[in-house]
Short mmCIF file of C-alpha atoms in Angstrom, two decimals:
data_model
loop_
_atom_site.label_atom_id
_atom_site.label_comp_id
_atom_site.label_asym_id
_atom_site.label_seq_id
_atom_site.Cartn_x
_atom_site.Cartn_y
_atom_site.Cartn_z
CA MET A 848 -10.36 -133.93 -107.93
CA LEU A 849 -6.82 -133.25 -109.17
CA ALA A 850 -8.03 -130.42 -111.34
CA MET A 851 -9.92 -128.82 -108.47
CA GLN A 852 -6.85 -128.86 -106.29
CA HIS A 853 -5.28 -126.22 -108.56
CA TYR A 854 -8.01 -123.71 -107.72
CA ASN A 855 -7.97 -121.61 -104.59
CA SER A 856 -11.03 -120.52 -102.66
CA SER A 857 -11.61 -117.45 -104.84
CA GLY A 858 -11.78 -119.53 -107.98
CA ILE A 859 -8.44 -118.31 -109.40
CA LEU A 860 -6.17 -120.90 -110.93
CA SER A 861 -3.11 -121.38 -108.71
CA PRO A 862 0.31 -122.26 -110.12
CA PRO A 863 1.24 -125.93 -110.07
CA PRO A 864 3.60 -127.12 -107.36
CA PRO A 865 7.29 -127.39 -108.29
CA SER A 866 8.41 -130.70 -109.64
CA ASN A 867 10.81 -133.01 -107.83
CA LEU A 868 13.50 -132.26 -110.43
CA THR A 869 13.31 -128.52 -109.79
CA THR A 870 13.48 -129.09 -106.04
CA MET A 871 16.52 -131.34 -106.39
CA GLN A 872 18.28 -128.71 -108.51
CA GLN A 873 17.69 -125.98 -105.93
CA GLU A 874 18.81 -127.98 -102.88
CA PRO A 875 22.59 -127.79 -103.56
CA LYS A 876 22.40 -124.01 -103.97
CA VAL A 877 20.50 -123.60 -100.72
CA GLU A 878 22.91 -125.91 -98.95
CA ALA A 879 25.90 -123.97 -100.28
CA VAL A 880 24.44 -120.69 -99.04
CA GLN A 881 23.65 -122.13 -95.64
CA ARG A 882 27.19 -123.48 -95.23
CA ASN A 883 28.80 -120.27 -96.54
CA ASP A 884 30.93 -122.24 -99.01
CA THR A 885 33.60 -120.32 -100.85
CA ARG A 886 35.29 -121.40 -104.05
CA LEU A 887 38.97 -121.03 -104.60
CA PRO A 888 40.40 -119.18 -107.55
CA SER A 889 42.03 -121.43 -110.11
CA ASN A 890 45.26 -119.55 -110.92
CA PRO A 891 48.11 -120.02 -108.42
CA THR A 892 50.73 -118.50 -110.75
CA ALA A 893 50.65 -115.07 -109.13
CA ALA A 894 50.95 -116.55 -105.63
CA GLY A 895 53.90 -118.73 -106.68
CA LEU A 896 55.68 -115.82 -108.37
CA THR A 897 55.19 -113.58 -105.33
CA MET A 898 56.54 -116.26 -103.02
CA THR A 899 59.61 -116.83 -105.23
CA LEU A 900 60.45 -113.12 -105.40
CA GLY A 901 60.01 -112.75 -101.65
CA ILE A 902 62.38 -115.63 -100.93
CA LEU A 903 64.99 -114.28 -103.37
CA PHE A 904 64.93 -110.74 -101.99
CA ASN A 905 65.09 -111.87 -98.35
CA VAL A 906 68.04 -114.19 -99.02
CA VAL A 907 69.96 -111.37 -100.74
CA ALA A 908 69.24 -109.04 -97.81
CA LEU A 909 70.37 -111.70 -95.33
CA VAL A 910 73.69 -112.10 -97.15
CA ILE A 911 74.27 -108.32 -97.11
CA LEU A 912 73.42 -108.07 -93.41
CA ALA A 913 75.59 -111.06 -92.50
CA LYS A 914 78.63 -109.48 -94.20
CA ALA A 915 77.95 -106.16 -92.50
CA TYR A 916 77.57 -107.86 -89.09
CA ASN A 917 80.96 -109.58 -89.44
CA ARG A 918 82.55 -106.22 -90.32
CA PHE A 919 80.94 -104.22 -87.49
CA ARG A 920 80.84 -106.96 -84.84
CA ARG A 921 82.51 -104.86 -82.14
CA ARG A 922 80.82 -101.54 -82.87
CA SER A 923 77.51 -100.06 -81.79
CA LYS A 924 76.06 -100.91 -85.19
CA ALA A 925 76.33 -104.64 -84.39
CA THR A 926 73.17 -104.48 -82.23
CA PHE A 927 71.21 -102.84 -85.02
CA LEU A 928 72.48 -105.41 -87.54
CA LEU A 929 71.47 -108.26 -85.20
CA PHE A 930 67.97 -106.80 -84.99
CA ALA A 931 67.85 -106.29 -88.75
CA SER A 932 69.05 -109.83 -89.50
CA SER A 933 66.41 -111.23 -87.16
CA LEU A 934 63.76 -109.13 -88.90
CA VAL A 935 64.75 -110.35 -92.36
CA ALA A 936 64.96 -113.97 -91.15
CA THR A 937 61.48 -113.63 -89.63
CA ASP A 938 60.18 -112.13 -92.89
CA LEU A 939 61.70 -115.04 -94.80
CA ALA A 940 60.08 -117.63 -92.53
CA GLY A 941 56.81 -115.70 -92.62
CA HIS A 942 56.93 -115.75 -96.39
CA VAL A 943 57.82 -119.41 -96.82
CA ILE A 944 55.59 -121.12 -94.23
CA PRO A 945 52.25 -119.36 -94.88
CA GLY A 946 53.08 -119.17 -98.58
CA ALA A 947 53.54 -122.92 -98.80
CA LEU A 948 50.20 -123.48 -97.05
CA VAL A 949 48.43 -121.05 -99.39
CA LEU A 950 49.96 -122.73 -102.45
CA SER A 951 48.81 -126.10 -101.15
CA ARG A 952 45.28 -124.66 -100.85
CA TYR A 953 45.52 -123.46 -104.44
CA SER A 954 46.77 -126.82 -105.71
CA THR A 955 44.04 -128.66 -103.82
CA GLY A 956 41.38 -126.29 -105.05
CA ILE A 957 42.14 -126.47 -108.76
CA GLY A 958 39.30 -128.18 -110.53
CA SER A 959 38.31 -128.64 -114.12
CA ARG A 960 37.86 -125.32 -115.88
CA ALA A 961 35.25 -126.89 -118.08
CA ASP A 962 33.26 -127.86 -115.00
CA PRO A 963 33.30 -125.04 -112.45
CA GLU A 964 31.13 -127.04 -110.09
CA SER A 965 34.05 -129.43 -109.55
CA SER A 966 36.19 -126.69 -107.97
CA PHE A 967 37.25 -127.22 -104.40
CA ARG A 968 35.00 -125.73 -101.75
CA VAL A 969 35.62 -124.95 -98.10
CA ASP A 970 33.27 -124.61 -95.19
CA THR A 971 34.09 -121.35 -93.45
CA THR A 972 32.18 -122.39 -90.34
CA ASP A 973 34.34 -125.45 -89.64
CA PRO A 974 38.10 -124.73 -90.03
CA ASP A 975 40.48 -127.67 -90.03
CA ALA A 976 43.91 -128.01 -88.40
CA SER A 977 45.74 -126.49 -91.37
CA CYS A 978 43.49 -123.43 -91.21
CA LEU A 979 44.18 -123.00 -87.49
CA PHE A 980 47.93 -123.27 -88.11
CA LEU A 981 47.78 -120.80 -91.00
CA GLY A 982 45.77 -118.33 -88.93
CA GLY A 983 48.31 -118.57 -86.12
CA CYS A 984 51.14 -117.97 -88.61
CA MET A 985 49.36 -114.89 -89.94
CA VAL A 986 49.13 -113.40 -86.45
CA PHE A 987 52.64 -114.45 -85.36
CA PHE A 988 54.47 -113.34 -88.51
CA GLY A 989 52.35 -110.20 -88.58
CA LEU A 990 53.28 -109.06 -85.07
CA CYS A 991 56.96 -110.08 -85.12
CA PRO A 992 58.16 -107.61 -87.81
CA LEU A 993 56.24 -104.77 -86.20
CA PHE A 994 57.62 -105.58 -82.74
CA LEU A 995 61.14 -105.89 -84.16
CA GLY A 996 60.83 -102.61 -86.02
CA CYS A 997 59.71 -100.91 -82.81
CA GLY A 998 62.61 -102.47 -80.88
CA MET A 999 65.12 -101.35 -83.50
CA ALA A 1000 63.75 -97.80 -83.42
CA ALA A 1001 63.93 -97.69 -79.61
CA GLU A 1002 67.51 -99.03 -79.63
CA ARG A 1003 68.65 -96.45 -82.17
CA CYS A 1004 66.85 -93.66 -80.33
CA LEU A 1005 68.77 -94.56 -77.17
CA GLY A 1006 72.03 -94.87 -79.12
CA VAL A 1007 71.62 -91.47 -80.78
CA THR A 1008 70.33 -89.47 -77.82
CA LYS A 1009 72.23 -91.21 -74.96
CA PRO A 1010 75.30 -92.94 -76.46
CA LEU A 1011 77.04 -93.53 -73.11
CA LEU A 1012 73.94 -95.07 -71.53
CA HIS A 1013 73.46 -97.15 -74.67
CA ALA A 1014 77.02 -98.49 -74.40
CA GLN A 1015 76.38 -99.52 -70.78
CA LEU A 1016 72.94 -101.10 -71.19
CA VAL A 1017 72.86 -102.58 -74.69
CA THR A 1018 74.96 -105.71 -75.16
CA THR A 1019 74.80 -108.64 -77.55
CA ALA A 1020 73.48 -110.97 -74.84
CA ARG A 1021 70.73 -108.55 -73.85
CA THR A 1022 69.84 -108.00 -77.49
CA LYS A 1023 69.39 -111.73 -78.02
CA MET A 1024 67.26 -111.89 -74.86
CA ALA A 1025 65.10 -109.04 -76.16
CA LEU A 1026 64.66 -110.85 -79.49
CA THR A 1027 63.58 -114.00 -77.68
CA LEU A 1028 61.04 -112.06 -75.61
CA ILE A 1029 59.63 -110.42 -78.75
CA TRP A 1030 59.13 -113.77 -80.46
CA LEU A 1031 57.58 -115.25 -77.31
CA LEU A 1032 55.16 -112.35 -76.97
CA ALA A 1033 54.02 -112.72 -80.58
CA LEU A 1034 53.69 -116.49 -80.10
CA CYS A 1035 51.56 -116.04 -76.97
CA VAL A 1036 49.19 -113.74 -78.85
CA ALA A 1037 48.95 -116.19 -81.76
CA LEU A 1038 48.11 -119.08 -79.38
CA LEU A 1039 45.25 -117.28 -77.62
CA PRO A 1040 42.56 -119.12 -79.67
CA CYS A 1041 43.88 -122.37 -78.16
CA PHE A 1042 42.64 -121.01 -74.82
CA SER A 1043 39.20 -120.10 -76.24
CA LEU A 1044 39.99 -116.41 -76.69
CA GLY A 1045 39.07 -115.74 -80.29
CA ALA A 1046 39.06 -118.11 -83.24
CA TYR A 1047 40.60 -118.57 -86.67
CA THR A 1048 38.51 -119.27 -89.74
CA TYR A 1049 38.76 -119.38 -93.53
CA GLN A 1050 38.62 -116.00 -95.24
CA HIS A 1051 37.41 -115.15 -98.73
CA PRO A 1052 38.26 -116.60 -101.24
CA GLY A 1053 39.12 -119.63 -99.10
CA THR A 1054 42.89 -119.65 -99.60
CA TRP A 1055 43.90 -118.08 -96.28
CA CYS A 1056 42.84 -118.04 -92.66
CA PHE A 1057 42.66 -115.25 -90.14
CA ILE A 1058 40.79 -114.11 -87.05
CA LYS A 1059 37.01 -114.46 -87.29
CA VAL A 1060 35.96 -110.98 -88.34
CA MET A 1061 33.28 -111.50 -91.01
CA GLU A 1062 30.53 -113.81 -89.75
CA GLY A 1063 29.42 -114.87 -86.30
CA THR A 1064 31.88 -112.56 -84.55
CA GLY A 1065 31.52 -112.91 -80.78
CA LEU A 1066 32.80 -110.84 -77.91
CA LYS A 1067 35.98 -112.96 -77.57
CA ASP A 1068 36.66 -112.64 -81.30
CA LEU A 1069 36.24 -108.89 -81.08
CA ALA A 1070 38.59 -108.72 -78.08
CA PHE A 1071 41.18 -110.79 -79.98
CA VAL A 1072 41.00 -108.48 -83.02
CA VAL A 1073 41.28 -105.39 -80.81
CA LEU A 1074 44.31 -106.88 -79.05
CA PHE A 1075 46.04 -107.82 -82.31
CA SER A 1076 45.35 -104.52 -84.06
CA GLY A 1077 46.10 -102.50 -80.93
CA LEU A 1078 49.51 -104.10 -80.41
CA ALA A 1079 50.41 -103.71 -84.07
CA LEU A 1080 49.30 -100.08 -84.37
CA SER A 1081 50.97 -99.22 -81.05
CA SER A 1082 54.24 -100.65 -82.36
CA LEU A 1083 53.99 -98.52 -85.50
CA ALA A 1084 53.22 -95.40 -83.43
CA SER A 1085 56.13 -96.05 -81.05
CA ALA A 1086 58.51 -96.57 -83.97
CA PHE A 1087 57.34 -93.28 -85.48
CA VAL A 1088 58.01 -91.38 -82.25
CA CYS A 1089 61.46 -92.95 -81.76
CA ASN A 1090 62.52 -92.36 -85.36
CA THR A 1091 61.34 -88.75 -85.20
CA ILE A 1092 63.42 -88.12 -82.07
CA SER A 1093 66.45 -89.81 -83.65
CA GLY A 1094 66.11 -87.80 -86.85
CA ILE A 1095 65.83 -84.47 -85.04
CA THR A 1096 68.84 -85.33 -82.87
CA LEU A 1097 70.95 -86.26 -85.90
CA VAL A 1098 70.04 -83.05 -87.73
CA ARG A 1099 71.08 -80.98 -84.72
CA ALA A 1100 74.31 -82.92 -84.34
CA ARG A 1101 75.10 -82.53 -88.03
CA LEU A 1102 74.84 -78.77 -87.69
CA LYS A 1103 77.20 -78.73 -84.70
CA ARG A 1104 79.74 -81.39 -85.63
CA SER A 1105 83.38 -80.45 -86.11
CA CYS A 1106 85.78 -83.40 -85.92
CA SER A 1107 86.03 -86.16 -88.52
CA GLN A 1108 85.56 -88.94 -85.96
CA ARG A 1109 82.13 -87.66 -85.07
CA ARG A 1110 81.36 -87.35 -88.76
CA SER A 1111 82.05 -91.05 -89.26
CA ALA A 1112 79.92 -91.97 -86.25
CA HIS A 1113 77.06 -89.75 -87.36
CA SER A 1114 77.23 -91.15 -90.89
CA HIS A 1115 76.62 -94.65 -89.49
CA ASP A 1116 73.77 -93.33 -87.34
CA THR A 1117 72.26 -91.55 -90.32
CA GLU A 1118 72.37 -94.72 -92.39
CA MET A 1119 70.62 -96.73 -89.66
CA VAL A 1120 67.95 -94.10 -89.05
CA VAL A 1121 67.27 -93.82 -92.80
CA GLN A 1122 66.80 -97.59 -92.94
CA LEU A 1123 64.51 -97.47 -89.92
CA VAL A 1124 62.40 -94.79 -91.53
CA GLY A 1125 62.18 -96.95 -94.66
CA ILE A 1126 61.07 -99.94 -92.58
CA MET A 1127 58.51 -97.85 -90.72
CA VAL A 1128 57.01 -96.33 -93.87
CA THR A 1129 56.84 -99.73 -95.57
CA SER A 1130 55.18 -101.35 -92.54
CA CYS A 1131 52.65 -98.52 -92.20
CA ILE A 1132 51.66 -98.68 -95.85
CA CYS A 1133 51.49 -102.48 -96.02
CA TRP A 1134 50.01 -103.43 -92.62
CA SER A 1135 47.68 -100.56 -91.75
CA PRO A 1136 44.94 -101.57 -94.26
CA LEU A 1137 44.63 -105.13 -92.91
CA LEU A 1138 44.68 -103.93 -89.29
CA ILE A 1139 42.08 -101.24 -89.87
CA PHE A 1140 39.84 -103.28 -92.20
CA GLY A 1141 39.92 -106.26 -89.82
CA LEU A 1142 38.97 -104.05 -86.89
CA MET A 1143 36.18 -102.41 -88.88
CA SER A 1144 34.81 -105.76 -90.06
CA ALA A 1145 34.85 -107.26 -86.57
CA ILE A 1146 33.10 -104.27 -84.99
CA ARG A 1147 30.45 -104.20 -87.72
CA SER A 1148 29.91 -107.96 -87.63
CA TYR A 1149 29.63 -107.98 -83.83
CA SER A 1150 27.15 -105.10 -83.65
CA ASP A 1151 25.06 -106.05 -86.68
CA PRO A 1152 25.26 -108.76 -89.41
CA LEU A 1153 27.07 -107.52 -92.49
CA GLY A 1154 24.23 -108.41 -94.85
CA ILE A 1155 24.57 -106.80 -98.26
CA ASP A 1156 27.89 -105.18 -97.22
CA LYS A 1157 29.58 -108.58 -96.88
CA ASP A 1158 31.12 -108.46 -100.36
CA THR A 1159 32.56 -105.01 -99.68
CA TYR A 1160 34.21 -106.12 -96.45
CA ARG A 1161 35.48 -109.28 -98.15
CA SER A 1162 37.15 -107.19 -100.85
CA LEU A 1163 38.70 -104.95 -98.21
CA MET A 1164 40.14 -107.91 -96.32
CA VAL A 1165 41.59 -109.45 -99.49
CA THR A 1166 43.18 -106.11 -100.39
CA GLY A 1167 44.57 -105.80 -96.87
CA VAL A 1168 46.17 -109.25 -96.81
CA ARG A 1169 47.72 -108.70 -100.25
CA MET A 1170 49.30 -105.46 -99.10
CA ALA A 1171 50.52 -107.13 -95.90
CA THR A 1172 52.20 -109.81 -98.02
CA CYS A 1173 54.02 -107.08 -99.95
CA ASN A 1174 55.68 -105.97 -96.72
CA GLN A 1175 57.79 -109.13 -96.62
CA ILE A 1176 58.88 -108.47 -100.21
CA LEU A 1177 59.67 -104.77 -99.77
CA ASP A 1178 61.46 -104.98 -96.40
CA PRO A 1179 64.63 -106.54 -97.87
CA TRP A 1180 64.90 -103.72 -100.41
CA VAL A 1181 65.29 -101.29 -97.53
CA TYR A 1182 68.63 -102.94 -96.66
CA ILE A 1183 69.61 -103.49 -100.29
CA LEU A 1184 69.01 -99.91 -101.47
CA LEU A 1185 69.35 -97.75 -98.34
CA ARG A 1186 72.97 -98.66 -97.58
CA ARG A 1187 75.59 -95.99 -97.06
CA ALA A 1188 77.38 -96.81 -100.32
CA ILE A 1189 74.15 -96.55 -102.31
CA LEU A 1190 73.12 -93.38 -100.47
CA ARG A 1191 76.51 -91.80 -101.26
CA LYS A 1192 76.12 -92.61 -104.95
CA ILE A 1193 72.61 -91.15 -104.95
CA TYR A 1194 73.88 -88.05 -103.14
CA ARG A 1195 76.78 -87.59 -105.60
CA ILE A 1196 74.52 -88.03 -108.62
CA THR A 1197 72.00 -85.57 -107.20
CA LYS A 1198 74.73 -83.08 -106.34
CA ARG A 1199 76.26 -83.45 -109.80
CA GLN A 1200 72.91 -82.87 -111.49
CA ALA A 1201 72.27 -79.85 -109.27
CA SER A 1202 75.72 -78.40 -110.09
CA LEU A 1203 75.14 -78.94 -113.81
CA LYS A 1204 71.79 -77.19 -113.63
CA GLY A 1205 73.41 -74.38 -111.62
CA SER A 1206 76.25 -73.97 -114.13
CA LEU A 1207 73.83 -73.94 -117.04
CA PHE A 1208 71.73 -71.35 -115.25
CA ARG A 1209 74.79 -69.20 -114.55
CA THR A 1210 75.98 -69.54 -118.15
CA THR A 1211 72.59 -68.55 -119.50
CA ARG A 1212 72.43 -65.63 -117.10
CA TRP A 1213 75.96 -64.50 -118.10
CA ASP A 1214 75.08 -64.71 -121.80
CA ALA A 1215 71.96 -62.65 -121.25
CA SER A 1216 73.82 -60.01 -119.22
CA SER A 1217 76.67 -59.81 -121.78
CA PHE A 1218 74.13 -59.41 -124.58
CA GLN A 1219 72.46 -56.59 -122.69
CA ASN A 1220 75.84 -54.90 -122.10
CA SER A 1221 76.75 -55.15 -125.78
CA GLU A 1222 73.43 -53.55 -126.71
CA LYS A 1223 74.08 -50.69 -124.30
CA LYS A 1224 77.53 -50.14 -125.75
CA GLY A 1225 76.10 -50.09 -129.27
CA VAL A 1226 73.49 -47.51 -128.29
CA ASN A 1227 76.13 -45.32 -126.62
CA LYS A 1228 78.28 -45.39 -129.74
CA ILE A 1229 75.34 -44.35 -131.89
#
């Protein structure tokens, strides 16, 4: 009877059924695929080094800005310095708080290297409270620098194009009120998942959390991603327009200036606009990939499951979040390097090099012309 059970109706020998041991070995793999488990990488050294450098650079920038604010407290530059100090302080908090959570994920996820199966795993379909908090921090500390950069560009545009109106409207109290409103707006957007508009979930490789853009993206998730990316990209576009207007105005004023007092004022304006351009370029390079990749992933996941393209979109999101993290490290260098004293030194060195090249060129040209003249004289004598 048992032997006949291995034959099918056509008389061909059918393969034996899988053993219980084989079935038991396959069940964990199937369960892991069904739960979309993701393993954590086992090397937190890079994350710790990045966090340390970010903290160091932001603290140095804060010290420089604090000294400059005390020196220019009663001038028009004080408003810009207040905005800049708030931006650096926000970058510092955005680097420390999410960074500490990510490092805790790394430390929890480190398993035995000899036994990879013992590595920590996370269920991307069921985020815990720490994931929700980390996702909210990603949105809040992502929007705040972009909003602040846009506000700084608008303030400088008004100060450069309409200085009298700027003196009447812009005060320290109103600047602090504007900063509070910016932080509240970013906080309201970050808290939208608490009111069932969108959701946060673990992202590959399980060390960070963000808006649900990869799997099971619903209409509310898509709306949340569109809102987040739209606000961020609109801030970058507005900053670009304001900085362009300020730059054109300063170039025209530089061509028409005459008195030394206006030269001093325009030199301060030039320094601030150069710093704003540096902030804008850094934010565009660092944040645009995450904003665009997140929007692309959400639209694709909502319209059709990612399928075999899931690994590609995962890699894009990881690349985007790494570049966004670099923004908080590079922003302080804008204030450290693009100061008026540093710009003057760079200008003098460049001018000196240009004069040396010009003198060498003139010397070489004079030698060549004198040689030609001597040849002509020799020919005439002959």
